Tab-separated table of N, CA and C in Angstrom:
chain	number	residue	atom	x	y	z
A	1	MET	N	11.136	27.014	-6.407
A	1	MET	CA	12.488	26.551	-6.674
A	1	MET	C	13.343	26.735	-5.424
A	2	TRP	N	14.196	25.774	-5.195
A	2	TRP	CA	15.175	25.923	-4.133
A	2	TRP	C	16.199	26.970	-4.579
A	3	THR	N	16.999	27.448	-3.666
A	3	THR	CA	17.990	28.474	-4.013
A	3	THR	C	19.041	27.944	-4.980
A	4	ASN	N	19.265	26.626	-5.004
A	4	ASN	CA	20.259	26.075	-5.934
A	4	ASN	C	19.684	25.840	-7.324
A	5	GLY	N	18.426	26.246	-7.548
A	5	GLY	CA	17.814	26.122	-8.864
A	5	GLY	C	17.038	24.839	-9.080
A	6	GLU	N	17.127	23.881	-8.124
A	6	GLU	CA	16.361	22.648	-8.265
A	6	GLU	C	14.905	22.907	-7.932
A	7	ALA	N	14.034	22.066	-8.483
A	7	ALA	CA	12.605	22.190	-8.191
A	7	ALA	C	12.344	21.768	-6.756
A	8	LYS	N	11.491	22.506	-6.086
A	8	LYS	CA	11.135	22.212	-4.705
A	8	LYS	C	10.154	21.041	-4.672
A	9	PRO	N	10.395	20.024	-3.802
A	9	PRO	CA	9.418	18.949	-3.676
A	9	PRO	C	8.127	19.474	-3.071
A	10	SER	N	6.996	18.922	-3.507
A	10	SER	CA	5.722	19.291	-2.909
A	10	SER	C	5.580	18.571	-1.577
A	11	ALA	N	4.481	18.793	-0.902
A	11	ALA	CA	4.254	18.165	0.397
A	11	ALA	C	4.199	16.645	0.287
A	12	PHE	N	3.925	16.116	-0.892
A	12	PHE	CA	3.808	14.680	-1.060
A	12	PHE	C	5.016	14.074	-1.756
A	13	GLY	N	6.125	14.789	-1.830
A	13	GLY	CA	7.341	14.231	-2.386
A	13	GLY	C	7.466	14.351	-3.889
A	14	GLN	N	6.467	14.898	-4.571
A	14	GLN	CA	6.549	15.060	-6.016
A	14	GLN	C	6.966	16.490	-6.312
A	15	ARG	N	7.868	16.638	-7.250
A	15	ARG	CA	8.313	17.982	-7.581
A	15	ARG	C	7.182	18.764	-8.219
A	16	ASP	N	7.065	20.038	-7.841
A	16	ASP	CA	6.010	20.881	-8.392
A	16	ASP	C	6.110	20.981	-9.910
A	17	ASP	N	7.345	20.997	-10.451
A	17	ASP	CA	7.482	21.102	-11.895
A	17	ASP	C	7.007	19.825	-12.590
A	18	VAL	N	7.101	18.678	-11.934
A	18	VAL	CA	6.584	17.445	-12.507
A	18	VAL	C	5.066	17.452	-12.431
A	19	ALA	N	4.519	17.854	-11.279
A	19	ALA	CA	3.069	17.872	-11.112
A	19	ALA	C	2.409	18.742	-12.179
A	20	ALA	N	3.038	19.849	-12.537
A	20	ALA	CA	2.469	20.750	-13.539
A	20	ALA	C	2.507	20.140	-14.941
A	21	ARG	N	3.351	19.141	-15.148
A	21	ARG	CA	3.481	18.534	-16.463
A	21	ARG	C	2.643	17.269	-16.618
A	22	VAL	N	1.966	16.843	-15.554
A	22	VAL	CA	1.210	15.605	-15.576
A	22	VAL	C	-0.255	15.887	-15.842
A	23	ARG	N	-0.847	15.110	-16.755
A	23	ARG	CA	-2.278	15.246	-17.040
A	23	ARG	C	-3.058	14.694	-15.861
A	24	PRO	N	-3.952	15.482	-15.300
A	24	PRO	CA	-4.676	15.037	-14.116
A	24	PRO	C	-5.475	13.759	-14.312
A	25	ALA	N	-6.078	13.559	-15.456
A	25	ALA	CA	-6.955	12.403	-15.658
A	25	ALA	C	-6.192	11.092	-15.712
A	26	THR	N	-4.977	11.114	-16.208
A	26	THR	CA	-4.269	9.870	-16.428
A	26	THR	C	-3.022	9.703	-15.593
A	27	GLY	N	-2.494	10.791	-15.032
A	27	GLY	CA	-1.238	10.705	-14.305
A	27	GLY	C	-0.045	10.597	-15.241
A	28	ARG	N	-0.302	10.627	-16.541
A	28	ARG	CA	0.787	10.543	-17.516
A	28	ARG	C	1.226	11.955	-17.906
A	29	LEU	N	2.424	12.046	-18.441
A	29	LEU	CA	2.927	13.343	-18.869
A	29	LEU	C	2.162	13.823	-20.095
A	30	TRP	N	2.025	15.135	-20.203
A	30	TRP	CA	1.423	15.708	-21.410
A	30	TRP	C	2.269	15.292	-22.602
A	31	PRO	N	1.667	15.120	-23.781
A	31	PRO	CA	2.445	14.730	-24.959
A	31	PRO	C	3.577	15.719	-25.217
A	32	GLY	N	4.739	15.182	-25.546
A	32	GLY	CA	5.885	16.015	-25.878
A	32	GLY	C	6.660	16.527	-24.681
A	33	VAL	N	6.223	16.225	-23.469
A	33	VAL	CA	6.937	16.686	-22.275
A	33	VAL	C	7.858	15.561	-21.821
A	34	PRO	N	9.155	15.819	-21.771
A	34	PRO	CA	10.077	14.759	-21.364
A	34	PRO	C	9.917	14.432	-19.886
A	35	LYS	N	10.121	13.153	-19.550
A	35	LYS	CA	10.090	12.734	-18.149
A	35	LYS	C	11.363	13.238	-17.484
A	36	LEU	N	11.202	13.879	-16.343
A	36	LEU	CA	12.345	14.413	-15.618
A	36	LEU	C	12.977	13.332	-14.755
A	37	PRO	N	14.270	13.412	-14.506
A	37	PRO	CA	14.918	12.419	-13.660
A	37	PRO	C	14.431	12.553	-12.222
A	38	PRO	N	14.535	11.473	-11.436
A	38	PRO	CA	14.099	11.542	-10.046
A	38	PRO	C	14.967	12.501	-9.241
A	39	LEU	N	14.393	12.982	-8.147
A	39	LEU	CA	15.176	13.821	-7.247
A	39	LEU	C	16.342	13.010	-6.713
A	40	ARG	N	17.474	13.636	-6.585
A	40	ARG	CA	18.659	12.938	-6.086
A	40	ARG	C	19.320	13.774	-5.001
A	41	LYS	N	19.854	13.081	-4.039
A	41	LYS	CA	20.609	13.734	-2.979
A	41	LYS	C	22.002	13.155	-3.016
A	42	GLY	N	22.996	13.970	-3.183
A	42	GLY	CA	24.369	13.494	-3.176
A	42	GLY	C	24.675	12.507	-4.281
A	43	GLY	N	23.997	12.605	-5.419
A	43	GLY	CA	24.284	11.744	-6.557
A	43	GLY	C	23.560	10.410	-6.531
A	44	ALA	N	22.889	10.066	-5.447
A	44	ALA	CA	22.152	8.807	-5.366
A	44	ALA	C	20.655	9.101	-5.304
A	45	MET	N	19.847	8.181	-5.803
A	45	MET	CA	18.409	8.364	-5.773
A	45	MET	C	17.950	8.385	-4.309
A	46	ASP	N	17.121	9.367	-3.946
A	46	ASP	CA	16.661	9.440	-2.560
A	46	ASP	C	15.609	8.364	-2.289
A	47	ALA	N	15.301	8.136	-1.020
A	47	ALA	CA	14.405	7.049	-0.616
A	47	ALA	C	13.017	7.191	-1.224
A	48	ASP	N	12.454	8.403	-1.224
A	48	ASP	CA	11.122	8.586	-1.803
A	48	ASP	C	11.109	8.265	-3.291
A	49	SER	N	12.148	8.651	-4.001
A	49	SER	CA	12.219	8.355	-5.436
A	49	SER	C	12.333	6.853	-5.676
A	50	ARG	N	13.101	6.161	-4.823
A	50	ARG	CA	13.219	4.698	-4.950
A	50	ARG	C	11.867	4.030	-4.709
A	51	ILE	N	11.157	4.477	-3.676
A	51	ILE	CA	9.861	3.879	-3.376
A	51	ILE	C	8.869	4.161	-4.498
A	52	ARG	N	8.826	5.405	-4.981
A	52	ARG	CA	7.917	5.738	-6.084
A	52	ARG	C	8.228	4.863	-7.302
A	53	ALA	N	9.484	4.680	-7.624
A	53	ALA	CA	9.872	3.840	-8.766
A	53	ALA	C	9.431	2.389	-8.539
A	54	ALA	N	9.552	1.894	-7.314
A	54	ALA	CA	9.133	0.525	-7.011
A	54	ALA	C	7.620	0.373	-7.156
A	55	ILE	N	6.866	1.376	-6.713
A	55	ILE	CA	5.402	1.328	-6.846
A	55	ILE	C	5.011	1.383	-8.321
A	56	GLU	N	5.651	2.257	-9.081
A	56	GLU	CA	5.366	2.328	-10.516
A	56	GLU	C	5.647	0.985	-11.183
A	57	GLU	N	6.759	0.341	-10.832
A	57	GLU	CA	7.081	-0.963	-11.406
A	57	GLU	C	6.066	-2.015	-10.958
A	58	HIS	N	5.616	-1.944	-9.723
A	58	HIS	CA	4.576	-2.862	-9.230
A	58	HIS	C	3.338	-2.793	-10.124
A	59	TRP	N	2.878	-1.582	-10.434
A	59	TRP	CA	1.667	-1.445	-11.252
A	59	TRP	C	1.926	-1.836	-12.702
A	60	ARG	N	3.121	-1.518	-13.241
A	60	ARG	CA	3.442	-1.957	-14.610
A	60	ARG	C	3.461	-3.478	-14.682
A	61	ALA	N	4.072	-4.127	-13.687
A	61	ALA	CA	4.134	-5.591	-13.657
A	61	ALA	C	2.736	-6.186	-13.507
A	62	SER	N	1.876	-5.532	-12.723
A	62	SER	CA	0.485	-5.986	-12.584
A	62	SER	C	-0.200	-5.981	-13.936
A	63	GLU	N	-0.015	-4.911	-14.699
A	63	GLU	CA	-0.619	-4.791	-16.025
A	63	GLU	C	-0.074	-5.858	-16.975
A	64	ARG	N	1.233	-6.140	-16.891
A	64	ARG	CA	1.852	-7.140	-17.768
A	64	ARG	C	1.509	-8.572	-17.359
A	65	GLY	N	1.023	-8.742	-16.139
A	65	GLY	CA	0.770	-10.084	-15.638
A	65	GLY	C	2.031	-10.787	-15.164
A	66	ASN	N	3.057	-10.012	-14.819
A	66	ASN	CA	4.318	-10.565	-14.335
A	66	ASN	C	4.238	-10.693	-12.814
A	67	THR	N	3.788	-11.854	-12.358
A	67	THR	CA	3.517	-12.076	-10.939
A	67	THR	C	4.753	-11.872	-10.071
A	68	GLU	N	5.885	-12.376	-10.507
A	68	GLU	CA	7.105	-12.247	-9.702
A	68	GLU	C	7.488	-10.783	-9.500
A	69	ALA	N	7.512	-10.006	-10.579
A	69	ALA	CA	7.863	-8.586	-10.474
A	69	ALA	C	6.790	-7.804	-9.712
A	70	GLU	N	5.525	-8.156	-9.905
A	70	GLU	CA	4.422	-7.472	-9.225
A	70	GLU	C	4.547	-7.598	-7.701
A	71	HIS	N	5.001	-8.742	-7.237
A	71	HIS	CA	5.033	-8.996	-5.795
A	71	HIS	C	6.405	-8.812	-5.163
A	72	ALA	N	7.393	-8.408	-5.941
A	72	ALA	CA	8.731	-8.155	-5.394
A	72	ALA	C	8.724	-7.001	-4.388
A	73	ILE	N	7.740	-6.134	-4.465
A	73	ILE	CA	7.652	-4.966	-3.597
A	73	ILE	C	7.290	-5.350	-2.152
A	74	TYR	N	6.715	-6.532	-1.954
A	74	TYR	CA	6.218	-6.933	-0.638
A	74	TYR	C	7.294	-7.617	0.205
A	75	ALA	N	7.285	-7.321	1.511
A	75	ALA	CA	8.101	-8.076	2.457
A	75	ALA	C	7.569	-9.506	2.500
A	76	THR	N	8.407	-10.463	2.857
A	76	THR	CA	7.964	-11.861	2.879
A	76	THR	C	6.795	-12.074	3.843
A	77	ASP	N	6.713	-11.265	4.896
A	77	ASP	CA	5.633	-11.403	5.875
A	77	ASP	C	4.599	-10.278	5.765
A	78	ALA	N	4.476	-9.688	4.585
A	78	ALA	CA	3.533	-8.575	4.366
A	78	ALA	C	2.100	-9.007	4.626
A	79	ILE	N	1.270	-8.006	4.902
A	79	ILE	CA	-0.162	-8.215	5.106
A	79	ILE	C	-0.914	-7.383	4.080
A	80	LEU	N	-1.952	-7.989	3.475
A	80	LEU	CA	-2.850	-7.291	2.553
A	80	LEU	C	-4.258	-7.397	3.109
A	81	ASP	N	-4.904	-6.252	3.322
A	81	ASP	CA	-6.273	-6.211	3.834
A	81	ASP	C	-7.231	-5.691	2.773
A	82	TYR	N	-8.404	-6.331	2.673
A	82	TYR	CA	-9.531	-5.870	1.870
A	82	TYR	C	-10.670	-5.563	2.847
A	83	PRO	N	-10.789	-4.319	3.335
A	83	PRO	CA	-11.801	-4.005	4.348
A	83	PRO	C	-13.240	-4.307	3.922
A	84	GLN	N	-13.550	-4.163	2.631
A	84	GLN	CA	-14.932	-4.351	2.208
A	84	GLN	C	-15.394	-5.803	2.324
A	85	SER	N	-14.476	-6.759	2.162
A	85	SER	CA	-14.850	-8.170	2.299
A	85	SER	C	-14.429	-8.733	3.654
A	86	GLY	N	-13.585	-7.990	4.367
A	86	GLY	CA	-13.094	-8.460	5.659
A	86	GLY	C	-11.940	-9.443	5.554
A	87	GLU	N	-11.359	-9.601	4.362
A	87	GLU	CA	-10.280	-10.575	4.157
A	87	GLU	C	-8.917	-9.988	4.509
A	88	ARG	N	-8.060	-10.847	5.063
A	88	ARG	CA	-6.654	-10.508	5.290
A	88	ARG	C	-5.819	-11.629	4.692
A	89	PHE	N	-4.801	-11.246	3.928
A	89	PHE	CA	-3.875	-12.196	3.327
A	89	PHE	C	-2.510	-11.949	3.947
A	90	ARG	N	-1.912	-13.004	4.498
A	90	ARG	CA	-0.653	-12.871	5.220
A	90	ARG	C	0.473	-13.554	4.439
A	91	GLY	N	1.506	-12.768	4.115
A	91	GLY	CA	2.688	-13.294	3.446
A	91	GLY	C	2.672	-13.039	1.946
A	92	ARG	N	3.865	-12.735	1.404
A	92	ARG	CA	4.006	-12.443	-0.027
A	92	ARG	C	3.466	-13.577	-0.888
A	93	ALA	N	3.769	-14.819	-0.534
A	93	ALA	CA	3.325	-15.953	-1.352
A	93	ALA	C	1.800	-16.057	-1.375
A	94	THR	N	1.153	-15.811	-0.247
A	94	THR	CA	-0.311	-15.870	-0.186
A	94	THR	C	-0.935	-14.731	-0.981
A	95	ILE	N	-0.347	-13.546	-0.867
A	95	ILE	CA	-0.836	-12.387	-1.631
A	95	ILE	C	-0.751	-12.692	-3.129
A	96	ALA	N	0.391	-13.219	-3.556
A	96	ALA	CA	0.567	-13.547	-4.976
A	96	ALA	C	-0.405	-14.641	-5.418
A	97	ALA	N	-0.629	-15.632	-4.573
A	97	ALA	CA	-1.519	-16.740	-4.942
A	97	ALA	C	-2.960	-16.266	-5.111
A	98	GLN	N	-3.432	-15.392	-4.221
A	98	GLN	CA	-4.822	-14.943	-4.351
A	98	GLN	C	-5.005	-14.061	-5.573
A	99	ARG	N	-3.992	-13.303	-5.959
A	99	ARG	CA	-4.107	-12.488	-7.173
A	99	ARG	C	-3.942	-13.339	-8.419
A	100	GLY	N	-3.042	-14.305	-8.362
A	100	GLY	CA	-2.786	-15.167	-9.509
A	100	GLY	C	-3.961	-16.050	-9.881
A	101	GLY	N	-4.833	-16.300	-8.919
A	101	GLY	CA	-5.981	-17.148	-9.187
A	101	GLY	C	-7.211	-16.399	-9.668
A	102	HIS	N	-7.066	-15.105	-9.916
A	102	HIS	CA	-8.240	-14.312	-10.317
A	102	HIS	C	-8.681	-14.718	-11.718
A	103	PRO	N	-9.969	-15.052	-11.904
A	103	PRO	CA	-10.422	-15.550	-13.207
A	103	PRO	C	-10.651	-14.470	-14.264
A	104	ALA	N	-10.742	-13.193	-13.875
A	104	ALA	CA	-11.084	-12.133	-14.838
A	104	ALA	C	-9.855	-11.663	-15.617
A	105	ASP	N	-10.123	-11.090	-16.788
A	105	ASP	CA	-9.101	-10.379	-17.561
A	105	ASP	C	-8.969	-9.002	-16.916
A	106	ARG	N	-7.816	-8.731	-16.290
A	106	ARG	CA	-7.640	-7.494	-15.524
A	106	ARG	C	-6.661	-6.542	-16.213
A	107	HIS	N	-6.975	-5.258	-16.088
A	107	HIS	CA	-6.073	-4.209	-16.580
A	107	HIS	C	-6.042	-3.091	-15.556
A	108	PHE	N	-4.884	-2.433	-15.470
A	108	PHE	CA	-4.645	-1.437	-14.437
A	108	PHE	C	-4.277	-0.101	-15.074
A	109	THR	N	-4.938	0.963	-14.635
A	109	THR	CA	-4.586	2.327	-15.032
A	109	THR	C	-4.351	3.118	-13.755
A	110	VAL	N	-3.133	3.581	-13.576
A	110	VAL	CA	-2.795	4.369	-12.390
A	110	VAL	C	-3.194	5.814	-12.646
A	111	ARG	N	-3.995	6.364	-11.762
A	111	ARG	CA	-4.418	7.763	-11.846
A	111	ARG	C	-3.455	8.678	-11.124
A	112	ARG	N	-2.977	8.224	-9.959
A	112	ARG	CA	-2.080	9.078	-9.166
A	112	ARG	C	-1.373	8.225	-8.124
A	113	ILE	N	-0.126	8.552	-7.887
A	113	ILE	CA	0.649	7.976	-6.796
A	113	ILE	C	1.155	9.147	-5.966
A	114	THR	N	0.904	9.096	-4.678
A	114	THR	CA	1.365	10.170	-3.814
A	114	THR	C	1.800	9.568	-2.481
A	115	GLY	N	2.782	10.171	-1.869
A	115	GLY	CA	3.231	9.666	-0.581
A	115	GLY	C	4.559	10.244	-0.179
A	116	HIS	N	5.026	9.781	0.955
A	116	HIS	CA	6.299	10.234	1.508
A	116	HIS	C	6.715	9.240	2.585
A	117	ALA	N	7.985	8.960	2.632
A	117	ALA	CA	8.570	8.104	3.663
A	117	ALA	C	7.888	6.738	3.687
A	118	GLU	N	7.196	6.397	4.786
A	118	GLU	CA	6.640	5.055	4.947
A	118	GLU	C	5.224	4.882	4.417
A	119	LEU	N	4.540	5.949	4.009
A	119	LEU	CA	3.126	5.842	3.632
A	119	LEU	C	2.893	6.363	2.213
A	120	TRP	N	2.339	5.499	1.344
A	120	TRP	CA	2.099	5.835	-0.057
A	120	TRP	C	0.706	5.390	-0.478
A	121	VAL	N	0.083	6.183	-1.346
A	121	VAL	CA	-1.266	5.909	-1.820
A	121	VAL	C	-1.272	5.910	-3.346
A	122	SER	N	-1.887	4.886	-3.914
A	122	SER	CA	-2.096	4.813	-5.367
A	122	SER	C	-3.590	4.850	-5.633
A	123	GLU	N	-3.987	5.684	-6.582
A	123	GLU	CA	-5.374	5.698	-7.054
A	123	GLU	C	-5.366	5.069	-8.435
A	124	CYS	N	-6.183	4.039	-8.611
A	124	CYS	CA	-6.166	3.273	-9.859
A	124	CYS	C	-7.576	2.977	-10.341
A	125	THR	N	-7.668	2.714	-11.630
A	125	THR	CA	-8.854	2.084	-12.186
A	125	THR	C	-8.421	0.687	-12.605
A	126	ILE	N	-9.119	-0.296	-12.080
A	126	ILE	CA	-8.850	-1.683	-12.447
A	126	ILE	C	-10.068	-2.176	-13.199
A	127	THR	N	-9.853	-2.670	-14.409
A	127	THR	CA	-10.981	-3.221	-15.155
A	127	THR	C	-10.929	-4.734	-15.052
A	128	TYR	N	-12.091	-5.301	-14.754
A	128	TYR	CA	-12.261	-6.748	-14.672
A	128	TYR	C	-13.202	-7.137	-15.806
A	129	ASP	N	-12.653	-7.857	-16.801
A	129	ASP	CA	-13.432	-8.225	-17.993
A	129	ASP	C	-14.099	-6.993	-18.603
A	130	GLY	N	-13.376	-5.872	-18.637
A	130	GLY	CA	-13.847	-4.640	-19.260
A	130	GLY	C	-14.696	-3.741	-18.378
A	131	VAL	N	-15.023	-4.164	-17.161
A	131	VAL	CA	-15.855	-3.373	-16.255
A	131	VAL	C	-14.953	-2.669	-15.245
A	132	PRO	N	-15.021	-1.320	-15.190
A	132	PRO	CA	-14.103	-0.599	-14.302
A	132	PRO	C	-14.495	-0.683	-12.831
A	133	SER	N	-13.482	-0.716	-11.999
A	133	SER	CA	-13.628	-0.592	-10.551
A	133	SER	C	-12.554	0.394	-10.113
A	134	TYR	N	-12.921	1.298	-9.233
A	134	TYR	CA	-11.972	2.297	-8.768
A	134	TYR	C	-11.340	1.780	-7.488
A	135	SER	N	-10.025	1.934	-7.384
A	135	SER	CA	-9.285	1.349	-6.278
A	135	SER	C	-8.346	2.374	-5.663
A	136	VAL	N	-8.247	2.316	-4.357
A	136	VAL	CA	-7.248	3.088	-3.618
A	136	VAL	C	-6.413	2.074	-2.850
A	137	SER	N	-5.112	2.140	-3.060
A	137	SER	CA	-4.173	1.241	-2.401
A	137	SER	C	-3.325	2.064	-1.440
A	138	VAL	N	-3.358	1.704	-0.171
A	138	VAL	CA	-2.554	2.379	0.846
A	138	VAL	C	-1.437	1.417	1.232
A	139	MET	N	-0.198	1.802	0.922
A	139	MET	CA	0.955	0.950	1.195
A	139	MET	C	1.805	1.545	2.307
A	140	GLU	N	2.124	0.708	3.288
A	140	GLU	CA	3.014	1.102	4.377
A	140	GLU	C	4.332	0.368	4.184
A	141	PHE	N	5.413	1.123	4.171
A	141	PHE	CA	6.736	0.576	3.909
A	141	PHE	C	7.578	0.501	5.175
A	142	ALA	N	8.448	-0.491	5.202
A	142	ALA	CA	9.553	-0.561	6.155
A	142	ALA	C	10.778	-0.793	5.282
A	143	GLY	N	11.614	0.207	5.194
A	143	GLY	CA	12.734	0.114	4.258
A	143	GLY	C	12.211	0.173	2.838
A	144	ARG	N	12.577	-0.809	2.037
A	144	ARG	CA	12.185	-0.823	0.620
A	144	ARG	C	10.995	-1.733	0.316
A	145	HIS	N	10.378	-2.292	1.337
A	145	HIS	CA	9.301	-3.251	1.091
A	145	HIS	C	7.998	-2.856	1.776
A	146	VAL	N	6.898	-3.249	1.138
A	146	VAL	CA	5.574	-3.050	1.715
A	146	VAL	C	5.392	-4.083	2.824
A	147	VAL	N	5.022	-3.596	4.017
A	147	VAL	CA	4.733	-4.507	5.125
A	147	VAL	C	3.234	-4.619	5.364
A	148	HIS	N	2.479	-3.622	4.909
A	148	HIS	CA	1.028	-3.656	5.070
A	148	HIS	C	0.400	-2.841	3.939
A	149	GLU	N	-0.548	-3.455	3.255
A	149	GLU	CA	-1.304	-2.761	2.212
A	149	GLU	C	-2.784	-2.937	2.506
A	150	THR	N	-3.525	-1.860	2.359
A	150	THR	CA	-4.976	-1.907	2.453
A	150	THR	C	-5.518	-1.409	1.120
A	151	GLN	N	-6.394	-2.201	0.495
A	151	GLN	CA	-6.981	-1.814	-0.784
A	151	GLN	C	-8.486	-1.655	-0.628
A	152	TYR	N	-8.977	-0.517	-1.124
A	152	TYR	CA	-10.402	-0.221	-1.134
A	152	TYR	C	-10.865	-0.219	-2.580
A	153	PHE	N	-12.053	-0.766	-2.844
A	153	PHE	CA	-12.602	-0.844	-4.190
A	153	PHE	C	-13.981	-0.207	-4.214
A	154	ALA	N	-14.309	0.455	-5.325
A	154	ALA	CA	-15.632	1.061	-5.480
A	154	ALA	C	-16.079	0.940	-6.924
A	155	ASP	N	-17.320	0.585	-7.104
A	155	ASP	CA	-17.911	0.536	-8.438
A	155	ASP	C	-18.378	1.936	-8.821
A	156	PRO	N	-18.418	2.242	-10.125
A	156	PRO	CA	-18.945	3.538	-10.555
A	156	PRO	C	-20.421	3.661	-10.164
A	157	PHE	N	-20.889	4.877	-9.973
A	157	PHE	CA	-22.308	5.104	-9.687
A	157	PHE	C	-22.741	6.389	-10.360
A	158	GLY	N	-24.018	6.475	-10.621
A	158	GLY	CA	-24.578	7.652	-11.268
A	158	GLY	C	-24.720	8.809	-10.294
A	159	ALA	N	-24.528	10.007	-10.827
A	159	ALA	CA	-24.653	11.223	-10.009
A	159	ALA	C	-26.122	11.609	-9.885
A	160	PRO	N	-26.541	12.026	-8.691
A	160	PRO	CA	-27.938	12.447	-8.538
A	160	PRO	C	-28.195	13.772	-9.252
A	161	ALA	N	-29.412	13.935	-9.728
A	161	ALA	CA	-29.784	15.129	-10.492
A	161	ALA	C	-29.622	16.406	-9.687
A	162	TRP	N	-29.831	16.368	-8.379
A	162	TRP	CA	-29.772	17.591	-7.578
A	162	TRP	C	-28.377	18.212	-7.549
A	163	ARG	N	-27.316	17.435	-7.892
A	163	ARG	CA	-25.958	17.989	-7.899
A	163	ARG	C	-25.520	18.463	-9.280
A	164	ALA	N	-26.327	18.261	-10.298
A	164	ALA	CA	-25.928	18.545	-11.682
A	164	ALA	C	-25.433	19.974	-11.876
A	165	ALA	N	-26.077	20.948	-11.265
A	165	ALA	CA	-25.682	22.350	-11.442
A	165	ALA	C	-24.381	22.669	-10.713
A	166	LEU	N	-23.945	21.816	-9.818
A	166	LEU	CA	-22.744	22.073	-9.018
A	166	LEU	C	-21.506	21.365	-9.547
A	167	ALA	N	-21.703	20.317	-10.325
A	167	ALA	CA	-20.595	19.452	-10.718
A	167	ALA	C	-20.117	19.731	-12.131
A	168	GLU	N	-18.892	19.357	-12.375
A	168	GLU	CA	-18.327	19.343	-13.726
A	168	GLU	C	-17.684	17.988	-13.919
A	169	PRO	N	-17.521	17.537	-15.148
A	169	PRO	CA	-16.899	16.223	-15.366
A	169	PRO	C	-15.424	16.252	-14.982
A	170	MET	N	-14.975	15.158	-14.419
A	170	MET	CA	-13.538	14.989	-14.187
A	170	MET	C	-12.861	14.900	-15.554
A	171	PRO	N	-11.607	15.306	-15.670
A	171	PRO	CA	-10.915	15.219	-16.970
A	171	PRO	C	-10.979	13.800	-17.540
A	172	GLY	N	-11.366	13.719	-18.787
A	172	GLY	CA	-11.430	12.440	-19.477
A	172	GLY	C	-12.663	11.614	-19.151
A	173	ARG	N	-13.603	12.166	-18.424
A	173	ARG	CA	-14.795	11.425	-17.993
A	173	ARG	C	-16.050	12.199	-18.367
A	174	THR	N	-17.174	11.520	-18.337
A	174	THR	CA	-18.467	12.166	-18.453
A	174	THR	C	-19.222	11.898	-17.163
A	175	VAL	N	-20.130	12.770	-16.824
A	175	VAL	CA	-20.941	12.587	-15.622
A	175	VAL	C	-22.119	11.706	-15.999
A	176	ALA	N	-22.216	10.567	-15.345
A	176	ALA	CA	-23.323	9.643	-15.592
A	176	ALA	C	-24.462	9.969	-14.642
A	177	GLY	N	-25.666	9.996	-15.156
A	177	GLY	CA	-26.832	10.242	-14.318
A	177	GLY	C	-27.245	9.005	-13.542
A	178	ALA	N	-27.908	9.248	-12.424
A	178	ALA	CA	-28.376	8.133	-11.575
A	178	ALA	C	-29.573	7.448	-12.192
């Protein structure tokens, strides 16, 4: 706690008291725990809180299929990179068009959002026609807009037997064998 009684922000801009109230597996608050207001400086929402709120709205809009709201976070000349395929998409309209043309039924579950100032990371599970893919989105901001995003995707894989004695299941998951 700060000397004025407010919760101290963690190294990643999230208040420690909020982090303790969030379920690790889902990033959602434990049942019955009220959502705390964003950190404020001088009565106005601070920059990190504004960016976190914009990222949260981006993912909610993605889940709803609201293309306009989903892409409002991007600068008009933003760049989106997919390193695994080698693709680069230049400009908000192009980014929206490539996502809007996706043929699969997609759903988004945010596991964690962490960041500070110009650099933010979202860990998500994206299901395509019911099949999960794990995604890490690295967003670089200039002001209130994303100017560069890099997204990494990974399919689930089975754990090798030799690690079984060392591992435990992640919250809400089971360990799948190879």
